[in-house]
PDB file of C-alpha atoms and ligand atoms in Angstrom:
ATOM      1  CA  SER A   1      23.459 -17.459   8.690  1.00 45.00           C
ATOM      2  CA  SER A   2      20.789 -14.806   9.105  1.00 51.00           C
ATOM      3  CA  PRO A   3      20.520 -12.894  12.403  1.00 57.00           C
ATOM      4  CA  ASP A   4      16.803 -13.684  12.289  1.00 56.00           C
ATOM      5  CA  THR A   5      17.297 -17.032  13.971  1.00 54.00           C
ATOM      6  CA  GLU A   6      13.669 -17.286  15.109  1.00 57.00           C
ATOM      7  CA  GLY A   7      12.393 -16.644  11.612  1.00 61.00           C
ATOM      8  CA  VAL A   8      10.032 -13.916  12.818  1.00 68.00           C
ATOM      9  CA  THR A   9      11.146 -11.026  10.617  1.00 74.00           C
ATOM     10  CA  PRO A  10       8.756 -10.895   7.685  1.00 75.00           C
ATOM     11  CA  GLU A  11      10.070 -10.690   4.160  1.00 79.00           C
ATOM     12  CA  LEU A  12      10.352  -7.303   2.468  1.00 85.00           C
ATOM     13  CA  GLU A  13       8.500  -7.685  -0.835  1.00 88.00           C
ATOM     14  CA  LYS A  14       8.632  -4.171  -2.222  1.00 93.00           C
ATOM     15  CA  ALA A  15       9.118  -0.517  -1.320  1.00 92.00           C
ATOM     16  CA  GLY A  16       8.680   2.743  -3.189  1.00 92.00           C
ATOM     17  CA  LEU A  17       6.963   6.098  -3.553  1.00 92.00           C
ATOM     18  CA  LEU A  18       3.292   6.227  -4.545  1.00 95.00           C
ATOM     19  CA  ASN A  19       0.570   8.836  -4.393  1.00 96.00           C
ATOM     20  CA  LYS A  20      -1.991   7.770  -1.816  1.00 97.00           C
ATOM     21  CA  THR A  21      -5.345   8.892  -0.528  1.00 97.00           C
ATOM     22  CA  LYS A  22      -7.695   7.219   1.899  1.00 98.00           C
ATOM     23  CA  ILE A  23     -11.263   7.370   0.609  1.00 98.00           C
ATOM     24  CA  ALA A  24     -13.172   5.373   3.236  1.00 98.00           C
ATOM     25  CA  GLU A  25     -12.813   4.433   6.881  1.00 97.00           C
ATOM     26  CA  GLY A  26     -14.892   1.504   8.103  1.00 96.00           C
ATOM     27  CA  GLY A  27     -17.129   1.862   5.044  1.00 95.00           C
ATOM     28  CA  ARG A  28     -17.671   5.578   5.663  1.00 98.00           C
ATOM     29  CA  LYS A  29     -16.634   7.812   2.783  1.00 98.00           C
ATOM     30  CA  LEU A  30     -13.820  10.301   3.418  1.00 98.00           C
ATOM     31  CA  ARG A  31     -12.766  13.434   1.604  1.00 98.00           C
ATOM     32  CA  LYS A  32      -9.758  12.792  -0.611  1.00 98.00           C
ATOM     33  CA  ASN A  33      -6.386  14.126   0.427  1.00 97.00           C
ATOM     34  CA  TRP A  34      -3.679  12.959  -1.977  1.00 97.00           C
ATOM     35  CA  ASN A  35      -0.157  12.724  -0.571  1.00 94.00           C
ATOM     36  CA  LEU A  36       3.107  11.225  -1.652  1.00 93.00           C
ATOM     37  CA  SER A  37       3.763   8.202   0.543  1.00 93.00           C
ATOM     38  CA  TRP A  38       6.671   5.835   1.054  1.00 92.00           C
ATOM     39  CA  VAL A  39       4.954   2.457   0.719  1.00 94.00           C
ATOM     40  CA  VAL A  40       6.468  -0.750   2.034  1.00 93.00           C
ATOM     41  CA  LEU A  41       5.038  -4.209   1.390  1.00 95.00           C
ATOM     42  CA  VAL A  42       6.305  -6.508   4.098  1.00 93.00           C
ATOM     43  CA  GLY A  43       4.884  -9.848   5.219  1.00 91.00           C
ATOM     44  CA  ASN A  44       1.093  -9.550   5.272  1.00 94.00           C
ATOM     45  CA  SER A  45       1.050  -5.767   5.510  1.00 95.00           C
ATOM     46  CA  LEU A  46       1.227  -2.662   3.409  1.00 96.00           C
ATOM     47  CA  VAL A  47       2.890   0.024   5.528  1.00 94.00           C
ATOM     48  CA  PHE A  48       2.710   3.751   4.778  1.00 94.00           C
ATOM     49  CA  PHE A  49       5.270   6.370   5.805  1.00 91.00           C
ATOM     50  CA  LYS A  50       5.034  10.086   5.206  1.00 84.00           C
ATOM     51  CA  ASP A  51       8.451  10.990   6.575  1.00 66.00           C
ATOM     52  CA  PRO A  52      10.916  11.291   3.672  1.00 63.00           C
ATOM     53  CA  LYS A  53      13.615  10.033   6.039  1.00 64.00           C
ATOM     54  CA  SER A  54      11.802   6.716   5.959  1.00 66.00           C
ATOM     55  CA  GLN A  55      12.680   6.204   2.316  1.00 70.00           C
ATOM     56  CA  ASN A  56      15.096   3.350   2.684  1.00 72.00           C
ATOM     57  CA  PRO A  57      14.646  -0.414   2.508  1.00 69.00           C
ATOM     58  CA  ASP A  58      15.049  -0.827   6.280  1.00 74.00           C
ATOM     59  CA  SER A  59      12.466   1.798   7.259  1.00 72.00           C
ATOM     60  CA  TRP A  60       9.845  -0.810   8.139  1.00 67.00           C
ATOM     61  CA  LYS A  61      12.084  -2.592  10.640  1.00 73.00           C
ATOM     62  CA  PRO A  62      11.026  -2.109  14.254  1.00 70.00           C
ATOM     63  CA  GLY A  63      12.403   1.112  15.724  1.00 70.00           C
ATOM     64  CA  ASN A  64      13.779   2.503  12.463  1.00 71.00           C
ATOM     65  CA  SER A  65      10.937   4.919  11.760  1.00 76.00           C
ATOM     66  CA  ARG A  66       7.326   5.343  12.676  1.00 82.00           C
ATOM     67  CA  PRO A  67       4.731   4.400  10.055  1.00 87.00           C
ATOM     68  CA  GLU A  68       1.777   6.658   9.378  1.00 90.00           C
ATOM     69  CA  SER A  69      -0.451   3.609   9.065  1.00 92.00           C
ATOM     70  CA  SER A  70      -0.465  -0.046   8.205  1.00 94.00           C
ATOM     71  CA  VAL A  71      -2.923  -2.187   6.262  1.00 96.00           C
ATOM     72  CA  ASP A  72      -3.528  -5.901   6.843  1.00 97.00           C
ATOM     73  CA  LEU A  73      -3.791  -7.510   3.410  1.00 98.00           C
ATOM     74  CA  ARG A  74      -5.592 -10.656   4.585  1.00 98.00           C
ATOM     75  CA  GLY A  75      -8.947 -10.711   2.804  1.00 98.00           C
ATOM     76  CA  ALA A  76      -8.238  -7.388   1.107  1.00 98.00           C
ATOM     77  CA  GLN A  77      -9.427  -6.603  -2.428  1.00 98.00           C
ATOM     78  CA  LEU A  78      -7.707  -4.790  -5.263  1.00 98.00           C
ATOM     79  CA  GLN A  79      -9.286  -3.270  -8.310  1.00 98.00           C
ATOM     80  CA  TRP A  80      -8.300  -0.810 -10.997  1.00 98.00           C
ATOM     81  CA  ALA A  81     -10.150   2.413 -10.292  1.00 98.00           C
ATOM     82  CA  ASN A  82      -9.647   4.906 -13.080  1.00 93.00           C
ATOM     83  CA  ASP A  83     -13.335   5.737 -12.618  1.00 96.00           C
ATOM     84  CA  LEU A  84     -12.667   6.997  -9.074  1.00 97.00           C
ATOM     85  CA  SER A  85     -10.154   9.685  -9.975  1.00 98.00           C
ATOM     86  CA  SER A  86      -9.153  12.065 -12.717  1.00 98.00           C
ATOM     87  CA  ARG A  87      -5.630  10.695 -12.249  1.00 98.00           C
ATOM     88  CA  LYS A  88      -4.340   7.912 -14.424  1.00 97.00           C
ATOM     89  CA  ASN A  89      -2.866   4.615 -13.201  1.00 98.00           C
ATOM     90  CA  VAL A  90      -5.017   4.338 -10.075  1.00 98.00           C
ATOM     91  CA  PHE A  91      -6.085   1.271  -8.158  1.00 98.00           C
ATOM     92  CA  LYS A  92      -8.235   0.835  -5.069  1.00 98.00           C
ATOM     93  CA  LEU A  93      -7.307  -1.293  -2.081  1.00 98.00           C
ATOM     94  CA  ARG A  94     -10.140  -2.295   0.224  1.00 98.00           C
ATOM     95  CA  THR A  95      -9.477  -3.983   3.569  1.00 98.00           C
ATOM     96  CA  VAL A  96     -11.814  -6.415   5.352  1.00 97.00           C
ATOM     97  CA  THR A  97     -12.541  -3.622   7.838  1.00 97.00           C
ATOM     98  CA  GLY A  98     -13.882  -1.382   5.076  1.00 97.00           C
ATOM     99  CA  ASN A  99     -10.946   0.984   4.808  1.00 98.00           C
ATOM    100  CA  GLU A 100     -10.362   2.075   1.226  1.00 98.00           C
ATOM    101  CA  PHE A 101      -7.262   3.612  -0.318  1.00 98.00           C
ATOM    102  CA  LEU A 102      -6.406   4.805  -3.785  1.00 98.00           C
ATOM    103  CA  LEU A 103      -2.805   4.329  -4.889  1.00 98.00           C
ATOM    104  CA  GLN A 104      -1.441   6.036  -7.981  1.00 98.00           C
ATOM    105  CA  SER A 105       1.732   6.564  -9.972  1.00 97.00           C
ATOM    106  CA  GLU A 106       2.489   8.576 -13.083  1.00 97.00           C
ATOM    107  CA  THR A 107       4.414   5.534 -14.313  1.00 97.00           C
ATOM    108  CA  GLU A 108       2.141   2.788 -15.633  1.00 98.00           C
ATOM    109  CA  SER A 109       4.737  -0.009 -15.406  1.00 98.00           C
ATOM    110  CA  LEU A 110       5.408   0.894 -11.788  1.00 97.00           C
ATOM    111  CA  ILE A 111       1.746   0.872 -10.699  1.00 98.00           C
ATOM    112  CA  ARG A 112       1.180  -2.406 -12.567  1.00 98.00           C
ATOM    113  CA  GLU A 113       4.084  -3.963 -10.704  1.00 98.00           C
ATOM    114  CA  TRP A 114       2.654  -2.803  -7.365  1.00 98.00           C
ATOM    115  CA  TYR A 115      -0.788  -4.186  -8.272  1.00 98.00           C
ATOM    116  CA  ARG A 116       0.687  -7.541  -9.264  1.00 98.00           C
ATOM    117  CA  THR A 117       2.856  -7.845  -6.145  1.00 97.00           C
ATOM    118  CA  ILE A 118       0.075  -6.881  -3.705  1.00 98.00           C
ATOM    119  CA  GLN A 119      -2.366  -9.238  -5.466  1.00 98.00           C
ATOM    120  CA  ASN A 120       0.170 -12.064  -5.091  1.00 96.00           C
ATOM    121  CA  VAL A 121       0.309 -11.470  -1.331  1.00 96.00           C
ATOM    122  CA  ILE A 122      -3.506 -11.376  -1.092  1.00 97.00           C
ATOM    123  CA  ASP A 123      -3.728 -14.636  -3.091  1.00 97.00           C
ATOM    124  CA  ARG A 124      -1.114 -16.294  -0.881  1.00 95.00           C
ATOM    125  CA  LEU A 125      -3.038 -15.283   2.272  1.00 95.00           C
ATOM    126  CA  ASP A 126      -6.329 -16.560   0.745  1.00 92.00           C
ATOM    127  CA  LYS A 127      -4.761 -20.017   0.425  1.00 92.00           C
ATOM    128  CA  GLU A 128      -3.533 -20.188   4.035  1.00 88.00           C
TER     129      GLU A 128
HETATM  130  O1  I3S B   1     -13.362  12.381  -6.416  1.00 53.82           O
HETATM  131  P1  I3S B   1     -13.312  13.866  -6.178  1.00 53.82           P
HETATM  132  O2  I3S B   1     -14.077  14.281  -4.984  1.00 53.82           O
HETATM  133  O3  I3S B   1     -13.614  14.658  -7.404  1.00 53.82           O
HETATM  134  O4  I3S B   1     -11.811  14.155  -5.773  1.00 53.82           O
HETATM  135  C1  I3S B   1     -11.130  15.369  -5.912  1.00 53.82           C
HETATM  136  C2  I3S B   1     -11.321  16.261  -4.728  1.00 53.82           C
HETATM  137  O5  I3S B   1     -11.182  15.518  -3.537  1.00 53.82           O
HETATM  138  C3  I3S B   1     -10.350  17.419  -4.670  1.00 53.82           C
HETATM  139  O6  I3S B   1     -10.421  18.116  -3.466  1.00 53.82           O
HETATM  140  P2  I3S B   1     -11.642  18.977  -2.948  1.00 53.82           P
HETATM  141  O7  I3S B   1     -12.215  18.064  -1.896  1.00 53.82           O
HETATM  142  O8  I3S B   1     -11.057  20.215  -2.350  1.00 53.82           O
HETATM  143  O9  I3S B   1     -12.565  19.208  -4.067  1.00 53.82           O
HETATM  144  C4  I3S B   1      -8.917  16.931  -4.812  1.00 53.82           C
HETATM  145  O10 I3S B   1      -8.047  18.028  -4.810  1.00 53.82           O
HETATM  146  C5  I3S B   1      -8.762  16.121  -6.059  1.00 53.82           C
HETATM  147  O11 I3S B   1      -7.419  15.685  -6.139  1.00 53.82           O
HETATM  148  C6  I3S B   1      -9.702  14.959  -6.120  1.00 53.82           C
HETATM  149  O12 I3S B   1      -9.740  14.305  -7.341  1.00 53.82           O
HETATM  150  P3  I3S B   1      -8.730  13.336  -8.060  1.00 53.82           P
HETATM  151  O13 I3S B   1      -9.338  13.235  -9.432  1.00 53.82           O
HETATM  152  O14 I3S B   1      -7.397  13.995  -8.012  1.00 53.82           O
HETATM  153  O15 I3S B   1      -8.691  11.986  -7.413  1.00 53.82           O
END
């Protein structure tokens, strides 16, 4: 049986490296600053790490490494955003609090898979 006897550890949906920039905070536009980020989709959250040591499937577990930031996906919106960057394969994630991020990969199949998986989580939360 699983050590998570209380059933409180959320499910790891996906993890990987993506280029990331925050473009708005609380609706206020920010200057872009693209960085490679280790992105972990777990439970209702998208968690960002900048430490390369975090690049393992257990990095999101409490105490294993410190995230740079975390995004609550409840009520969030995704849209393809090739108009917002000269980079290809870019989508925008907007949180209910008006924080906006661009996420990008050179690999189209990879960014499509991220889009699909995050959208599935958003849809699941919408139905709750
Ligand atoms: O949408 P923008 O403002 O053209 O984004 C570019 C700039 O933020 C640029 O930095 P400066 O603030 O020093 O101009 C970045 O280096 C670029 O990467 C941004 O554009 P892309 O197309 O890469 O998202």
